[in-house]
């Protein structure tokens, strides 16, 4: 009797009324997502971001562990700067020697040399063979275990790589390269149990600054001691 009344009032059969009720219920469910569904989507997006960050860090680590390590950071700062760049037949050979005079080292090696003004240092200049080419490597040791190294050409940057150091990703890491306020070069910080090392490069050469200290201390030391270039 009730079904007949409903059919007479609405002009629809009981089956049609049940289908309409189901459709209305589904529409409400789609129009307002549940709290669990929102949470699942949020967790999924967060997981994707973390995975992307992990892959980026892994790519940088892989670049550093390879023989073709090249901390050449130009305007394309980041992992993309760690690429092999063929630069001819290497560097011209020099007369190996030792000196505590940054001016003499600069004249002998023929490329810009970062240094700490007013500090006593001991410098060594050598020729190093790699892949049938010649590279010029300079090592300048300062008090307290601070060491500045340079190598030309920059494709031979692996010759100043330090073992046991892992990449520490620092956004907007810059080091001064000269007294001009705009002369700052993108750099990469690496650290480990032995200490920390900053890697950077120019068109002329690749450089590193090492200290038996944490990265923050080293970075502050570079600025407080007025790193300059000769």
Coordinates of C-alpha atoms in Angstrom, one line a residue:
X1 CA 0.0 0.0 0.0
X2 CA 2.8 2.4 0.9
X3 CA 4.7 1.7 -2.3
X4 CA 1.5 2.3 -4.3
X5 CA 1.0 5.6 -2.5
X6 CA 4.5 6.7 -3.2
X7 CA 4.2 5.8 -6.8
X8 CA 1.0 7.6 -7.1
X9 CA 2.4 10.8 -5.4
X10 CA 5.7 11.0 -7.3
X11 CA 4.9 9.2 -10.5
X12 CA 8.0 7.0 -9.9
X13 CA 8.2 3.3 -9.2
X14 CA 9.8 2.1 -5.9
X15 CA 13.0 0.9 -7.8
X16 CA 13.4 4.4 -9.3
X17 CA 13.0 6.0 -5.8
X18 CA 15.7 3.7 -4.3
X19 CA 18.1 4.5 -7.2
X20 CA 17.6 8.2 -6.6
X21 CA 18.3 7.9 -2.9
X22 CA 21.6 6.0 -3.6
X23 CA 22.6 8.7 -6.2
X24 CA 21.9 11.5 -3.6
X25 CA 24.1 9.7 -1.0
X26 CA 27.0 9.3 -3.4
X27 CA 26.8 13.0 -4.4
X28 CA 27.1 14.1 -0.8
X29 CA 30.0 11.9 -0.2
X30 CA 31.9 13.2 -3.3
X31 CA 31.0 16.8 -2.5
X32 CA 32.7 16.7 1.0
X33 CA 35.8 14.6 1.3
X34 CA 36.3 12.8 4.6
X35 CA 39.1 13.7 7.1
X36 CA 40.9 10.4 6.4
X37 CA 41.0 11.1 2.7
X38 CA 42.5 14.5 3.2
X39 CA 45.1 13.1 5.5
X40 CA 46.1 10.5 3.0
X41 CA 46.6 13.0 0.3
X42 CA 48.6 15.3 2.6
X43 CA 50.9 12.4 3.6
X44 CA 51.3 11.4 0.0
X45 CA 52.4 14.9 -1.0
X46 CA 54.8 15.2 1.9
X47 CA 56.3 11.9 1.0
X48 CA 56.9 13.0 -2.6
X49 CA 58.7 16.2 -1.4
X50 CA 60.9 14.2 0.9
X51 CA 61.7 11.7 -1.8
X52 CA 62.6 14.4 -4.3
X53 CA 64.9 16.0 -1.7
X54 CA 66.6 12.7 -1.1
X55 CA 67.2 12.0 -4.8
X56 CA 68.7 15.5 -5.2
X57 CA 71.1 14.9 -2.2
X58 CA 72.0 11.5 -3.6
X59 CA 72.8 13.0 -7.0
X60 CA 75.3 15.4 -5.4
X61 CA 76.9 12.7 -3.4
X62 CA 77.3 10.6 -6.4
X63 CA 79.0 13.4 -8.3
X64 CA 81.5 14.0 -5.5
X65 CA 82.5 10.3 -5.3
X66 CA 83.2 10.0 -9.0
X67 CA 86.6 10.5 -10.4
X68 CA 85.3 13.4 -12.5
X69 CA 84.7 15.5 -9.3
X70 CA 84.6 19.1 -10.3
X71 CA 83.4 21.7 -7.8
X72 CA 82.8 24.2 -10.4
X73 CA 79.9 26.3 -9.2
X74 CA 78.9 29.1 -11.5
X75 CA 75.6 30.8 -11.8
X76 CA 74.0 27.4 -12.0
X77 CA 74.9 26.7 -8.3
X78 CA 74.2 23.2 -7.0
X79 CA 74.8 19.7 -8.3
X80 CA 74.6 20.9 -11.9
X81 CA 77.9 22.6 -11.4
X82 CA 79.7 19.3 -10.8
X83 CA 80.4 18.4 -14.4
X84 CA 83.5 17.5 -16.4
X85 CA 84.7 20.3 -18.6
X86 CA 87.4 19.6 -21.1
X87 CA 90.0 22.3 -21.0
X88 CA 92.7 21.4 -23.5
X89 CA 95.9 19.7 -22.6
X90 CA 96.1 20.8 -19.0
X91 CA 98.3 23.4 -17.4
X92 CA 101.8 24.5 -18.4
X93 CA 104.4 23.0 -16.2
X94 CA 106.0 25.2 -13.5
X95 CA 109.2 25.0 -11.5
X96 CA 108.2 23.1 -8.3
X97 CA 109.1 24.9 -5.1
X98 CA 108.2 26.1 -1.6
X99 CA 107.5 29.6 -0.5
X100 CA 105.8 31.6 2.3
X101 CA 105.3 34.6 0.0
X102 CA 101.9 34.7 -1.7
X103 CA 103.2 37.1 -4.4
X104 CA 105.9 34.6 -5.4
X105 CA 103.4 31.7 -5.5
X106 CA 101.1 33.8 -7.7
X107 CA 103.8 34.7 -10.1
X108 CA 105.1 31.2 -10.4
X109 CA 101.7 29.5 -10.8
X110 CA 100.1 32.1 -13.0
X111 CA 96.5 32.0 -11.7
X112 CA 94.6 33.8 -8.9
X113 CA 95.4 32.6 -5.4
X114 CA 93.1 33.0 -2.3
X115 CA 95.0 33.6 0.9
X116 CA 94.6 35.1 4.4
X117 CA 96.4 38.4 4.7
X118 CA 98.8 38.9 7.6
X119 CA 99.0 35.3 8.5
X120 CA 102.1 33.1 8.3
X121 CA 101.8 30.3 5.9
X122 CA 103.9 27.6 4.2
X123 CA 103.2 27.0 0.5
X124 CA 104.2 24.2 -1.8
X125 CA 103.9 24.2 -5.6
X126 CA 104.0 21.0 -7.7
X127 CA 103.2 19.5 -11.0
X128 CA 100.8 16.6 -10.9
X129 CA 100.0 14.2 -13.8
X130 CA 96.5 13.1 -14.6
X131 CA 95.1 11.3 -17.7
X132 CA 98.3 12.1 -19.6
X133 CA 98.0 15.9 -18.8
X134 CA 99.7 18.2 -16.4
X135 CA 98.1 20.1 -13.5
X136 CA 99.6 22.7 -11.2
X137 CA 98.7 22.1 -7.5
X138 CA 99.3 24.6 -4.7
X139 CA 99.0 23.8 -1.0
X140 CA 99.2 26.6 1.6
X141 CA 99.2 25.6 5.2
X142 CA 98.2 28.0 8.0
X143 CA 98.4 27.9 11.8
X144 CA 95.7 25.8 13.4
X145 CA 95.5 23.3 10.6
X146 CA 93.8 25.5 8.1
X147 CA 94.8 24.6 4.5
X148 CA 94.1 26.3 1.2
X149 CA 94.6 24.2 -1.9
X150 CA 94.3 25.2 -5.6
X151 CA 94.6 23.3 -8.8
X152 CA 94.8 24.3 -12.4
X153 CA 93.0 23.4 -14.7
X154 CA 89.7 23.1 -12.8
X155 CA 88.9 19.8 -14.5
X156 CA 91.6 18.3 -12.2
X157 CA 89.6 19.3 -9.1
X158 CA 89.6 15.7 -7.9
X159 CA 93.3 16.2 -7.1
X160 CA 92.3 18.4 -4.1
X161 CA 89.4 16.3 -3.0
X162 CA 89.6 15.1 0.7
X163 CA 88.5 11.6 1.5
X164 CA 86.0 11.0 4.3
X165 CA 84.0 14.1 3.8
X166 CA 80.3 14.1 3.0
X167 CA 78.3 16.9 1.3
X168 CA 76.4 19.3 3.6
X169 CA 73.9 21.2 1.5
X170 CA 73.9 24.9 2.3
X171 CA 71.6 27.2 0.4
X172 CA 73.2 30.4 -0.9
X173 CA 76.7 29.5 0.4
X174 CA 79.1 32.1 -0.9
X175 CA 82.8 32.8 -0.4
X176 CA 84.6 36.1 -1.1
X177 CA 87.0 36.2 -4.1
X178 CA 88.6 39.6 -4.0
X179 CA 87.8 42.8 -2.2
X180 CA 85.1 43.9 -4.5
X181 CA 81.8 43.6 -2.7
X182 CA 80.2 41.8 -5.6
X183 CA 83.0 39.2 -5.9
X184 CA 81.4 36.2 -4.2
X185 CA 81.5 32.7 -5.6
X186 CA 79.0 29.9 -5.0
X187 CA 80.5 27.2 -3.0
X188 CA 79.9 23.7 -1.5
X189 CA 80.5 22.7 2.1
X190 CA 81.7 19.2 2.9
X191 CA 82.2 17.8 6.4
X192 CA 83.3 14.7 8.3
X193 CA 85.1 13.5 11.4
X194 CA 88.4 15.1 10.2
X195 CA 86.9 18.6 9.7
X196 CA 85.2 20.6 7.1
X197 CA 86.1 21.8 3.6
X198 CA 84.7 24.5 1.3
X199 CA 85.0 23.8 -2.5
X200 CA 84.6 26.5 -5.2
X201 CA 86.1 27.4 -8.6
X202 CA 86.6 30.0 -11.2
X203 CA 87.4 29.7 -14.9
X204 CA 91.1 29.5 -14.0
X205 CA 91.2 26.9 -11.3
X206 CA 89.4 24.9 -8.5
X207 CA 90.0 25.7 -4.9
X208 CA 89.3 24.3 -1.4
X209 CA 89.7 25.6 2.2
X210 CA 90.0 23.0 4.9
X211 CA 89.9 23.3 8.7
X212 CA 89.8 20.7 11.5
X213 CA 86.5 22.3 12.6
X214 CA 82.7 22.1 11.9
X215 CA 81.3 23.8 8.8
X216 CA 79.9 26.8 10.6
X217 CA 83.2 27.6 12.3
X218 CA 85.1 27.3 9.1
X219 CA 82.6 29.5 7.2
X220 CA 82.9 32.2 10.0
X221 CA 86.7 31.9 10.0
X222 CA 86.8 32.7 6.2
X223 CA 85.0 35.9 6.7
X224 CA 86.5 37.0 10.0
X225 CA 90.0 36.6 8.6
X226 CA 89.3 38.6 5.4
X227 CA 90.0 35.9 2.8
X228 CA 91.6 37.8 -0.2
X229 CA 92.9 37.0 -3.6
X230 CA 96.3 37.8 -5.1

